[in-house]
Structures are given as structure tokens and as C-alpha cells.
Amino acid sequence: MIETDILIIGAGPTGLFAVFEAGLLKLKCHIIDALPQPGGQLAELYPKKPIFDIPGYPAVMAGELVDNLMDQIKQFQPGFTLGETAETIDKLDDGTFIVTTNLGTKHKAKAIAIAGGLGTFEPRKPLLKDIEFYEKENRGVDYFIKDPEKYRDKKVVISGGGDSALDWSVFLSNVASEVTLVHRRNEFRGALDSVDKVQELKNLGKIKLITPGEVVGFSGSERVESVDIQVNSARITVETDYFIPLFGLTPKLGAIANWGLEIEKNAIIVNNALDYQTNIDGIYAIGDVNIYPGKLKLILCGFHEATLMCQSVYNRINPGKKYVLKYTTVSGVDGFDGSRKEAEKAVVKAID
């Protein structure tokens, strides 16, 4: 049994920052995430893409932001249960909770913070014969691009008409030996500069563009060797090492939807006037997973929600004990590992 003060479900940026705010209050945290590494969709979907709306960072790569958050919380020694999904929750008579994962790992906590982002992501898959065979064991079908170096000097076919298809086509044009972008329409739904960049690279011969076209089949006994593309009334075959359909993702709350929480539009209703608590006392929802009037699904909003949530949990765990907020520039930061971070003290010196 893993015991902690706050059990955080979701290791995205909001969940990670909650560890820091809890640590300032001397509260221990443990995090559960279905992905094999921390970072949530930043690590899973676009680790190599820049984020432009984090205060103090004109631009920061998504993966770099995750690394920075992990470094920031290191001294508070959070625990992680990764590659497992929170399945069931039981509230005990003393107000604590038992959360059990799909692999049977049990966690006991004084409060729960659901920071699951948009939920678990499932890629929208094209309806193609035998695609399940090729998507396993690196046989040539990928729905996410985690490490672009995987495609170094390889032939790649990307299918899709949105930002992801455009951006990865541009990025991989400098990595893969050949990039072919297939879209069933001539028009793309993406950032104008991305569309213009693809047009420029097409003119330079660095991207092959097939529109309107649609991938309708595969060839290859052990792995993908080529794809069949329907172009108007004709069918052509394009040799490739990888086929990457980027048709978007479908978010789902998963087992959390069965926990008795109030749900609206696939999100958890919270009390935003106070502390982002759900309809169940002791269970909070922060970040993109929650909903309330005026909700904005931004990372910086999740950071704010995590801060107020931690203050509420402190008061819940320590009833009647007053906490005086101190700025870290004054008080410093004491880690659970014995480390201390503090600003340099002013030097007292007379001036002649």
C-alpha cells in the first residue's frame, strides 16, 4: 500500500506543478499516470513543439517544460506509479481514500487531485484492413511521433490536413529521406504559416504532396513496405518505411467517469469560486480535466488551480491550523531531501 497526503492522478504539467505547491506546505504527493513517463500530452503528443504562452518564456519546447517541472519538484521527492490507470476509488470512514489501478496497485491518500488533462487519448484510426497488425511492434504504422530520429533517412508517408500533419511534415523534411503528405482535400485546416511552409518545401522538392488523395491499403508481409493511395479515379502505390496517420485524438475520461463525480461535456464540474473541489469532499479536479463558468484550457490556468487546491488540502488535513503564506523569495524552499533553496542574503555594510 502506497500512502501519501495528496494522490495526483495525471502527470501532466498541472499535476507536476501541484507537487511543488504541495511541497511548500510540507505535503507529500504521489502521482499515477497511464503513460510510461511524466509529462502528459506534452511528452506524448508534441515534445518537440514550442509553447508560447508560459509566463517568462517567450518560447519553450514542450519537452523542456516537462524537464524543468521535474527538476523543480525533485527536492520534494514525489512518488510515481507510471504505466497504470486509476480504476477504482473507495472513501473510508475517516475521510481518506483508497485508489486501485488496473494492475492492482493500491494507494491511500488524504486527498485526491485529478489532473488528467483531457483524459486518456485514443488516436482516430483510418478504417484500413490489417492496420492493427502494422501498428504493433514497430511494423510501420505510428499515431504519435515521440522521437523524430526514429525516421532518420527513412521514407515517411503522413496523412492528415491539420496542424500536426503540416508541422510534422515540415519537421521531418529535414530528417527523413523522403516525406509524402497525403490529404483528401486540396485545402488544409492549419496555421497559415505552416501551409505556406509546406508549399515552399513542395516547390523545393523536399515534400511530395498528394491532394486530393486517401491512403486505402498497405503492402508488406512483415512490416509496411508501401501504401496504396486513391487519387480521384486512379490508384497509385508509394514505397514507404512508415505510415503516420494524424487525424487527431479522441479524449476520454476513462474509469474516472464512474466515480460518482458530476460530469459535463466530458469534464468534471468543480467549485471554482473556492478551491476546485468536486461534488465529493476531498476530491479535486485541476487543469484541462475540469469545467466551470469561464474555464480556459491553458497550462497557466492549471498552475493557478493547483496552487489553490493545495491550500485547500492543507486546511482540510490541518483543521484549525493557520497557515501564513510566505513568498519563496523571502522564506526560501526546503526540500524533503534536506536541500534548501534561498535568495542570497543582503550584505550589511557601511558606506564611508
mmCIF file of C-alpha atoms in Angstrom:
data_model
loop_
_atom_site.group_PDB
_atom_site.id
_atom_site.type_symbol
_atom_site.label_atom_id
_atom_site.label_comp_id
_atom_site.label_asym_id
_atom_site.label_seq_id
_atom_site.Cartn_x
_atom_site.Cartn_y
_atom_site.Cartn_z
ATOM 1 C CA MET A 1 0.000 0.000 0.000
ATOM 2 C CA ILE A 2 1.415 3.362 -1.078
ATOM 3 C CA GLU A 3 0.450 6.134 1.361
ATOM 4 C CA THR A 4 0.623 9.875 0.708
ATOM 5 C CA ASP A 5 -1.038 13.174 1.551
ATOM 6 C CA ILE A 6 -2.218 14.065 -1.960
ATOM 7 C CA LEU A 7 -2.660 11.453 -4.662
ATOM 8 C CA ILE A 8 -2.426 13.195 -8.029
ATOM 9 C CA ILE A 9 -3.973 11.416 -10.998
ATOM 10 C CA GLY A 10 -2.200 12.703 -14.069
ATOM 11 C CA ALA A 11 1.488 13.582 -14.563
ATOM 12 C CA GLY A 12 0.953 16.467 -16.967
ATOM 13 C CA PRO A 13 2.245 19.985 -16.251
ATOM 14 C CA THR A 14 -0.613 20.823 -13.869
ATOM 15 C CA GLY A 15 -0.123 17.642 -11.861
ATOM 16 C CA LEU A 16 3.639 18.157 -11.694
ATOM 17 C CA PHE A 17 3.357 21.774 -10.547
ATOM 18 C CA ALA A 18 0.891 20.693 -7.848
ATOM 19 C CA VAL A 19 3.758 18.688 -6.304
ATOM 20 C CA PHE A 20 5.770 21.899 -5.902
ATOM 21 C CA GLU A 21 2.927 23.850 -4.298
ATOM 22 C CA ALA A 22 2.132 20.928 -2.003
ATOM 23 C CA GLY A 23 5.798 20.667 -1.034
ATOM 24 C CA LEU A 24 5.831 24.281 0.115
ATOM 25 C CA LEU A 25 3.087 23.246 2.546
ATOM 26 C CA LYS A 26 5.019 20.145 3.679
ATOM 27 C CA LEU A 27 2.513 17.847 1.960
ATOM 28 C CA LYS A 28 3.760 14.680 0.250
ATOM 29 C CA CYS A 29 2.489 13.718 -3.197
ATOM 30 C CA HIS A 30 2.295 10.564 -5.282
ATOM 31 C CA ILE A 31 1.326 10.588 -8.963
ATOM 32 C CA ILE A 32 -0.468 7.971 -11.073
ATOM 33 C CA ASP A 33 -0.326 8.174 -14.863
ATOM 34 C CA ALA A 34 -1.252 5.758 -17.628
ATOM 35 C CA LEU A 35 1.719 6.865 -19.729
ATOM 36 C CA PRO A 36 5.152 5.340 -19.136
ATOM 37 C CA GLN A 37 6.764 8.726 -18.445
ATOM 38 C CA PRO A 38 5.748 12.032 -16.787
ATOM 39 C CA GLY A 39 4.637 14.969 -18.900
ATOM 40 C CA GLY A 40 1.157 14.076 -20.114
ATOM 41 C CA GLN A 41 0.276 15.196 -23.618
ATOM 42 C CA LEU A 42 3.331 17.475 -23.682
ATOM 43 C CA ALA A 43 5.565 14.413 -23.593
ATOM 44 C CA GLU A 44 3.299 12.097 -25.551
ATOM 45 C CA LEU A 45 1.965 14.271 -28.351
ATOM 46 C CA TYR A 46 4.326 17.140 -29.059
ATOM 47 C CA PRO A 47 7.562 17.079 -27.006
ATOM 48 C CA LYS A 48 9.476 18.808 -29.816
ATOM 49 C CA LYS A 49 6.956 21.612 -30.397
ATOM 50 C CA PRO A 50 7.255 25.069 -28.808
ATOM 51 C CA ILE A 51 4.763 26.582 -26.350
ATOM 52 C CA PHE A 52 4.422 30.363 -26.458
ATOM 53 C CA ASP A 53 2.083 31.225 -23.572
ATOM 54 C CA ILE A 54 4.078 30.189 -20.494
ATOM 55 C CA PRO A 55 4.862 33.335 -18.442
ATOM 56 C CA GLY A 56 8.545 34.215 -18.550
ATOM 57 C CA TYR A 57 9.232 32.012 -21.574
ATOM 58 C CA PRO A 58 8.897 33.697 -24.988
ATOM 59 C CA ALA A 59 9.044 30.112 -26.286
ATOM 60 C CA VAL A 60 9.757 26.807 -24.577
ATOM 61 C CA MET A 61 9.774 23.333 -26.067
ATOM 62 C CA ALA A 62 7.086 21.142 -24.523
ATOM 63 C CA GLY A 63 9.610 18.501 -23.532
ATOM 64 C CA GLU A 64 11.865 21.149 -21.993
ATOM 65 C CA LEU A 65 8.983 22.464 -19.893
ATOM 66 C CA VAL A 66 8.401 18.955 -18.553
ATOM 67 C CA ASP A 67 12.108 18.592 -17.735
ATOM 68 C CA ASN A 68 12.071 21.923 -15.902
ATOM 69 C CA LEU A 69 8.995 20.958 -13.887
ATOM 70 C CA MET A 70 10.583 17.638 -12.951
ATOM 71 C CA ASP A 71 13.712 19.460 -11.808
ATOM 72 C CA GLN A 72 11.605 21.943 -9.832
ATOM 73 C CA ILE A 73 9.838 19.204 -7.836
ATOM 74 C CA LYS A 74 12.834 16.900 -7.418
ATOM 75 C CA GLN A 75 13.585 18.097 -3.863
ATOM 76 C CA PHE A 76 10.046 17.194 -2.778
ATOM 77 C CA GLN A 77 10.623 13.538 -3.715
ATOM 78 C CA PRO A 78 7.240 12.662 -5.261
ATOM 79 C CA GLY A 79 6.410 9.024 -5.895
ATOM 80 C CA PHE A 80 5.251 7.786 -9.300
ATOM 81 C CA THR A 81 3.080 4.913 -10.436
ATOM 82 C CA LEU A 82 3.530 5.050 -14.206
ATOM 83 C CA GLY A 83 2.072 2.887 -16.942
ATOM 84 C CA GLU A 84 -1.008 2.201 -14.800
ATOM 85 C CA THR A 85 -4.533 3.629 -14.830
ATOM 86 C CA ALA A 86 -6.552 4.616 -11.772
ATOM 87 C CA GLU A 87 -9.548 2.263 -11.875
ATOM 88 C CA THR A 88 -11.499 2.313 -8.604
ATOM 89 C CA ILE A 89 -11.796 4.648 -5.641
ATOM 90 C CA ASP A 90 -13.126 3.927 -2.153
ATOM 91 C CA LYS A 91 -13.698 6.538 0.542
ATOM 92 C CA LEU A 92 -13.076 5.281 4.068
ATOM 93 C CA ASP A 93 -14.900 6.315 7.237
ATOM 94 C CA ASP A 94 -12.004 8.539 8.310
ATOM 95 C CA GLY A 95 -12.280 10.569 5.077
ATOM 96 C CA THR A 96 -9.232 9.069 3.396
ATOM 97 C CA PHE A 97 -9.295 7.340 0.020
ATOM 98 C CA ILE A 98 -8.077 4.061 -1.463
ATOM 99 C CA VAL A 99 -7.366 4.206 -5.204
ATOM 100 C CA THR A 100 -6.577 0.980 -7.043
ATOM 101 C CA THR A 101 -5.027 0.833 -10.503
ATOM 102 C CA ASN A 102 -5.753 -1.547 -13.360
ATOM 103 C CA LEU A 103 -2.719 -3.585 -12.253
ATOM 104 C CA GLY A 104 -3.908 -3.799 -8.661
ATOM 105 C CA THR A 105 -1.551 -1.226 -7.110
ATOM 106 C CA LYS A 106 -3.274 0.343 -4.102
ATOM 107 C CA HIS A 107 -2.769 3.915 -2.937
ATOM 108 C CA LYS A 108 -4.067 5.525 0.273
ATOM 109 C CA ALA A 109 -4.380 9.305 0.364
ATOM 110 C CA LYS A 110 -5.890 12.065 2.456
ATOM 111 C CA ALA A 111 -6.995 13.929 -0.684
ATOM 112 C CA ILE A 112 -7.261 13.246 -4.421
ATOM 113 C CA ALA A 113 -6.335 15.710 -7.160
ATOM 114 C CA ILE A 114 -7.476 14.655 -10.611
ATOM 115 C CA ALA A 115 -5.165 16.360 -13.102
ATOM 116 C CA GLY A 116 -5.839 14.097 -16.036
ATOM 117 C CA GLY A 117 -5.790 16.754 -18.741
ATOM 118 C CA LEU A 118 -8.328 15.894 -21.403
ATOM 119 C CA GLY A 119 -8.362 12.299 -20.221
ATOM 120 C CA THR A 120 -6.832 9.301 -21.913
ATOM 121 C CA PHE A 121 -6.150 9.816 -25.597
ATOM 122 C CA GLU A 122 -7.054 7.416 -28.360
ATOM 123 C CA PRO A 123 -5.931 8.202 -31.900
ATOM 124 C CA ARG A 124 -8.546 8.409 -34.614
ATOM 125 C CA LYS A 125 -7.554 5.492 -36.800
ATOM 126 C CA PRO A 126 -8.270 5.085 -40.511
ATOM 127 C CA LEU A 127 -10.526 2.154 -41.344
ATOM 128 C CA LEU A 128 -7.972 0.068 -43.208
ATOM 129 C CA LYS A 129 -7.665 -3.682 -43.452
ATOM 130 C CA ASP A 130 -4.903 -5.189 -41.261
ATOM 131 C CA ILE A 131 -3.941 -1.846 -39.729
ATOM 132 C CA GLU A 132 -3.917 -3.478 -36.284
ATOM 133 C CA PHE A 133 -1.104 -5.768 -37.455
ATOM 134 C CA TYR A 134 1.085 -2.932 -38.720
ATOM 135 C CA GLU A 135 0.591 -0.683 -35.685
ATOM 136 C CA LYS A 136 2.264 -3.199 -33.363
ATOM 137 C CA GLU A 137 5.937 -3.902 -32.683
ATOM 138 C CA ASN A 138 7.304 -1.139 -34.910
ATOM 139 C CA ARG A 139 5.846 -2.606 -38.088
ATOM 140 C CA GLY A 140 5.411 0.757 -39.748
ATOM 141 C CA VAL A 141 2.203 2.455 -38.541
ATOM 142 C CA ASP A 142 2.618 5.185 -35.895
ATOM 143 C CA TYR A 143 -0.024 7.510 -34.476
ATOM 144 C CA PHE A 144 2.410 9.633 -32.426
ATOM 145 C CA ILE A 145 5.856 10.980 -33.180
ATOM 146 C CA LYS A 146 7.844 10.706 -29.951
ATOM 147 C CA ASP A 147 11.380 10.639 -31.322
ATOM 148 C CA PRO A 148 11.911 12.160 -34.777
ATOM 149 C CA GLU A 149 15.282 10.423 -35.033
ATOM 150 C CA LYS A 150 13.382 7.177 -35.496
ATOM 151 C CA TYR A 151 12.651 8.370 -39.030
ATOM 152 C CA ARG A 152 16.179 9.462 -39.870
ATOM 153 C CA ASP A 153 16.915 8.599 -43.525
ATOM 154 C CA LYS A 154 13.606 6.713 -43.815
ATOM 155 C CA LYS A 155 10.715 7.133 -46.240
ATOM 156 C CA VAL A 156 7.627 8.503 -44.483
ATOM 157 C CA VAL A 157 4.017 8.946 -45.590
ATOM 158 C CA ILE A 158 1.942 11.305 -43.445
ATOM 159 C CA SER A 159 -1.823 11.523 -43.820
ATOM 160 C CA GLY A 160 -3.932 14.384 -42.484
ATOM 161 C CA GLY A 161 -4.877 18.000 -43.059
ATOM 162 C CA GLY A 162 -4.422 19.743 -39.723
ATOM 163 C CA ASP A 163 -1.603 21.377 -37.803
ATOM 164 C CA SER A 164 0.015 18.118 -36.702
ATOM 165 C CA ALA A 165 0.236 16.743 -40.246
ATOM 166 C CA LEU A 166 1.594 20.032 -41.571
ATOM 167 C CA ASP A 167 4.070 20.664 -38.763
ATOM 168 C CA TRP A 168 5.492 17.148 -38.723
ATOM 169 C CA SER A 169 5.791 17.112 -42.499
ATOM 170 C CA VAL A 170 7.867 20.281 -42.259
ATOM 171 C CA PHE A 171 9.967 18.971 -39.385
ATOM 172 C CA LEU A 172 10.629 15.544 -40.901
ATOM 173 C CA SER A 173 11.576 17.054 -44.254
ATOM 174 C CA ASN A 174 14.978 17.650 -42.663
ATOM 175 C CA VAL A 175 15.143 14.211 -41.048
ATOM 176 C CA ALA A 176 13.595 11.608 -43.341
ATOM 177 C CA SER A 177 14.957 10.732 -46.756
ATOM 178 C CA GLU A 178 11.511 11.251 -48.269
ATOM 179 C CA VAL A 179 8.297 12.793 -46.919
ATOM 180 C CA THR A 180 4.941 12.378 -48.653
ATOM 181 C CA LEU A 181 1.915 14.270 -47.326
ATOM 182 C CA VAL A 182 -1.498 12.912 -48.295
ATOM 183 C CA HIS A 183 -4.770 14.750 -47.711
ATOM 184 C CA ARG A 184 -8.221 14.011 -49.079
ATOM 185 C CA ARG A 185 -8.821 17.692 -49.832
ATOM 186 C CA ASN A 186 -6.780 20.384 -51.518
ATOM 187 C CA GLU A 187 -7.384 22.761 -48.596
ATOM 188 C CA PHE A 188 -5.694 22.346 -45.205
ATOM 189 C CA ARG A 189 -7.000 23.337 -41.788
ATOM 190 C CA GLY A 190 -3.862 24.623 -40.135
ATOM 191 C CA ALA A 191 -1.813 27.681 -39.328
ATOM 192 C CA LEU A 192 -1.286 29.796 -42.440
ATOM 193 C CA ASP A 193 2.482 29.903 -41.994
ATOM 194 C CA SER A 194 2.558 26.091 -41.790
ATOM 195 C CA VAL A 195 0.589 25.793 -45.028
ATOM 196 C CA ASP A 196 2.941 28.279 -46.693
ATOM 197 C CA LYS A 197 5.981 26.368 -45.421
ATOM 198 C CA VAL A 198 4.681 23.092 -46.868
ATOM 199 C CA GLN A 199 4.050 24.873 -50.158
ATOM 200 C CA GLU A 200 7.627 26.181 -50.131
ATOM 201 C CA LEU A 201 9.101 22.763 -49.355
ATOM 202 C CA LYS A 202 6.934 21.170 -52.049
ATOM 203 C CA ASN A 203 8.301 23.678 -54.571
ATOM 204 C CA LEU A 204 11.838 22.790 -53.443
ATOM 205 C CA GLY A 205 11.132 19.085 -53.863
ATOM 206 C CA LYS A 206 11.576 18.328 -50.157
ATOM 207 C CA ILE A 207 7.950 17.271 -49.626
ATOM 208 C CA LYS A 208 5.787 15.278 -52.007
ATOM 209 C CA LEU A 209 2.175 16.426 -51.796
ATOM 210 C CA ILE A 210 -0.734 14.248 -52.907
ATOM 211 C CA THR A 211 -4.131 16.001 -52.860
ATOM 212 C CA PRO A 212 -6.881 15.116 -53.068
ATOM 213 C CA GLY A 213 -5.840 11.621 -52.065
ATOM 214 C CA GLU A 214 -6.521 8.961 -49.466
ATOM 215 C CA VAL A 215 -4.482 6.000 -48.229
ATOM 216 C CA VAL A 216 -6.628 2.912 -48.845
ATOM 217 C CA GLY A 217 -4.298 -0.019 -48.226
ATOM 218 C CA PHE A 218 -0.887 -1.456 -47.323
ATOM 219 C CA SER A 219 1.635 -3.868 -48.724
ATOM 220 C CA GLY A 220 4.308 -5.789 -46.825
ATOM 221 C CA SER A 221 4.443 -9.197 -45.206
ATOM 222 C CA GLU A 222 6.405 -8.410 -42.023
ATOM 223 C CA ARG A 223 6.054 -4.614 -41.923
ATOM 224 C CA VAL A 224 4.850 -1.750 -44.113
ATOM 225 C CA GLU A 225 6.687 -1.622 -47.432
ATOM 226 C CA SER A 226 4.268 0.563 -49.403
ATOM 227 C CA VAL A 227 0.861 2.223 -49.207
ATOM 228 C CA ASP A 228 -1.884 2.360 -51.807
ATOM 229 C CA ILE A 229 -3.314 5.843 -52.387
ATOM 230 C CA GLN A 230 -6.577 6.596 -54.148
ATOM 231 C CA VAL A 231 -6.218 9.757 -56.254
ATOM 232 C CA ASN A 232 -9.518 10.613 -57.938
ATOM 233 C CA SER A 233 -10.337 7.527 -60.015
ATOM 234 C CA ALA A 234 -6.769 6.195 -60.079
ATOM 235 C CA ARG A 235 -4.790 4.217 -57.506
ATOM 236 C CA ILE A 236 -1.056 4.685 -57.029
ATOM 237 C CA THR A 237 1.499 2.875 -54.870
ATOM 238 C CA VAL A 238 4.112 4.724 -52.826
ATOM 239 C CA GLU A 239 7.020 2.902 -51.213
ATOM 240 C CA THR A 240 7.491 3.836 -47.568
ATOM 241 C CA ASP A 241 9.014 2.701 -44.298
ATOM 242 C CA TYR A 242 6.401 4.388 -42.109
ATOM 243 C CA PHE A 243 2.788 5.452 -42.461
ATOM 244 C CA ILE A 244 1.738 8.106 -39.925
ATOM 245 C CA PRO A 245 -1.994 8.955 -39.937
ATOM 246 C CA LEU A 246 -2.526 12.187 -37.988
ATOM 247 C CA PHE A 247 -6.298 12.519 -37.809
ATOM 248 C CA GLY A 248 -6.486 13.853 -34.269
ATOM 249 C CA LEU A 249 -7.240 12.269 -30.923
ATOM 250 C CA THR A 250 -10.384 11.322 -29.046
ATOM 251 C CA PRO A 251 -10.176 12.174 -25.316
ATOM 252 C CA LYS A 252 -11.998 10.011 -22.788
ATOM 253 C CA LEU A 253 -12.256 10.277 -19.005
ATOM 254 C CA GLY A 254 -11.977 6.514 -18.676
ATOM 255 C CA ALA A 255 -12.747 4.890 -15.313
ATOM 256 C CA ILE A 256 -12.874 8.299 -13.586
ATOM 257 C CA ALA A 257 -16.270 8.817 -15.229
ATOM 258 C CA ASN A 258 -17.637 6.042 -12.980
ATOM 259 C CA TRP A 259 -16.544 7.553 -9.668
ATOM 260 C CA GLY A 260 -19.790 9.420 -8.960
ATOM 261 C CA LEU A 261 -18.405 12.801 -9.978
ATOM 262 C CA GLU A 262 -20.576 15.411 -11.681
ATOM 263 C CA ILE A 263 -19.652 15.402 -15.363
ATOM 264 C CA GLU A 264 -20.426 17.928 -18.085
ATOM 265 C CA LYS A 265 -19.112 17.798 -21.662
ATOM 266 C CA ASN A 266 -16.627 15.064 -20.780
ATOM 267 C CA ALA A 267 -15.159 17.230 -17.989
ATOM 268 C CA ILE A 268 -15.513 17.289 -14.197
ATOM 269 C CA ILE A 269 -17.587 20.079 -12.638
ATOM 270 C CA VAL A 270 -15.749 21.898 -9.824
ATOM 271 C CA ASN A 271 -16.309 24.787 -7.437
ATOM 272 C CA ASN A 272 -14.097 27.446 -8.975
ATOM 273 C CA ALA A 273 -15.262 30.096 -6.501
ATOM 274 C CA LEU A 274 -13.247 28.395 -3.753
ATOM 275 C CA ASP A 275 -10.804 25.538 -4.345
ATOM 276 C CA TYR A 276 -11.686 23.451 -7.433
ATOM 277 C CA GLN A 277 -13.231 20.712 -5.322
ATOM 278 C CA THR A 278 -15.700 18.322 -6.954
ATOM 279 C CA ASN A 279 -19.063 17.238 -5.590
ATOM 280 C CA ILE A 280 -17.201 14.650 -3.466
ATOM 281 C CA ASP A 281 -15.491 16.156 -0.432
ATOM 282 C CA GLY A 282 -11.742 15.631 -0.635
ATOM 283 C CA ILE A 283 -11.608 15.062 -4.400
ATOM 284 C CA TYR A 284 -10.399 17.961 -6.543
ATOM 285 C CA ALA A 285 -10.051 18.380 -10.310
ATOM 286 C CA ILE A 286 -7.476 20.769 -11.755
ATOM 287 C CA GLY A 287 -6.316 21.627 -15.257
ATOM 288 C CA ASP A 288 -7.987 20.706 -18.525
ATOM 289 C CA VAL A 289 -9.998 17.892 -16.912
ATOM 290 C CA ASN A 290 -12.329 20.305 -15.076
ATOM 291 C CA ILE A 291 -15.061 22.682 -16.170
ATOM 292 C CA TYR A 292 -16.633 25.795 -14.658
ATOM 293 C CA PRO A 293 -18.030 29.105 -15.948
ATOM 294 C CA GLY A 294 -15.342 30.936 -17.894
ATOM 295 C CA LYS A 295 -12.974 27.947 -17.952
ATOM 296 C CA LEU A 296 -9.892 28.317 -20.175
ATOM 297 C CA LYS A 297 -7.892 25.208 -21.029
ATOM 298 C CA LEU A 298 -4.450 26.753 -20.602
ATOM 299 C CA ILE A 299 -1.424 25.419 -18.732
ATOM 300 C CA LEU A 300 -1.055 28.653 -16.763
ATOM 301 C CA CYS A 301 -4.676 28.327 -15.571
ATOM 302 C CA GLY A 302 -3.911 24.803 -14.399
ATOM 303 C CA PHE A 303 -0.957 26.130 -12.373
ATOM 304 C CA HIS A 304 -3.268 28.619 -10.643
ATOM 305 C CA GLU A 305 -5.851 25.928 -9.889
ATOM 306 C CA ALA A 306 -3.172 23.607 -8.492
ATOM 307 C CA THR A 307 -1.994 26.330 -6.100
ATOM 308 C CA LEU A 308 -5.440 26.977 -4.629
ATOM 309 C CA MET A 309 -6.157 23.247 -4.459
ATOM 310 C CA CYS A 310 -3.066 22.648 -2.334
ATOM 311 C CA GLN A 311 -4.041 25.436 0.067
ATOM 312 C CA SER A 312 -7.461 23.826 0.474
ATOM 313 C CA VAL A 313 -5.972 20.368 1.104
ATOM 314 C CA TYR A 314 -3.667 21.844 3.765
ATOM 315 C CA ASN A 315 -6.659 23.300 5.594
ATOM 316 C CA ARG A 316 -8.549 20.029 5.193
ATOM 317 C CA ILE A 317 -5.726 17.967 6.645
ATOM 318 C CA ASN A 318 -4.882 20.529 9.361
ATOM 319 C CA PRO A 319 -8.242 21.895 10.578
ATOM 320 C CA GLY A 320 -7.873 24.939 12.781
ATOM 321 C CA LYS A 321 -4.169 25.329 11.996
ATOM 322 C CA LYS A 322 -3.467 28.672 10.392
ATOM 323 C CA TYR A 323 -1.029 28.794 7.509
ATOM 324 C CA VAL A 324 0.687 32.103 6.834
ATOM 325 C CA LEU A 325 1.564 32.489 3.156
ATOM 326 C CA LYS A 326 5.223 33.340 2.683
ATOM 327 C CA TYR A 327 6.812 34.296 -0.593
ATOM 328 C CA THR A 328 9.587 31.936 -1.626
ATOM 329 C CA THR A 329 11.842 34.923 -2.322
ATOM 330 C CA VAL A 330 11.721 35.586 1.435
ATOM 331 C CA SER A 331 11.191 32.183 3.027
ATOM 332 C CA GLY A 332 13.224 30.041 0.629
ATOM 333 C CA VAL A 333 12.282 26.458 -0.289
ATOM 334 C CA ASP A 334 13.084 23.499 1.968
ATOM 335 C CA GLY A 335 13.002 20.126 0.249
ATOM 336 C CA PHE A 336 12.090 16.819 1.834
ATOM 337 C CA ASP A 337 15.572 15.628 0.877
ATOM 338 C CA GLY A 338 17.210 18.149 3.200
ATOM 339 C CA SER A 339 18.093 20.592 0.447
ATOM 340 C CA ARG A 340 17.364 24.296 0.694
ATOM 341 C CA LYS A 341 16.997 26.978 -1.955
ATOM 342 C CA GLU A 342 17.049 30.608 -0.897
ATOM 343 C CA ALA A 343 17.950 34.026 -2.159
ATOM 344 C CA GLU A 344 21.310 35.459 -1.202
ATOM 345 C CA LYS A 345 21.065 37.455 1.991
ATOM 346 C CA ALA A 346 21.600 41.198 1.839
ATOM 347 C CA VAL A 347 25.018 42.357 2.975
ATOM 348 C CA VAL A 348 25.034 44.919 5.775
ATOM 349 C CA LYS A 349 27.905 47.302 5.210
ATOM 350 C CA ALA A 350 28.517 50.926 5.954
ATOM 351 C CA ILE A 351 29.481 53.370 3.251
ATOM 352 C CA ASP A 352 32.305 55.728 4.133
#
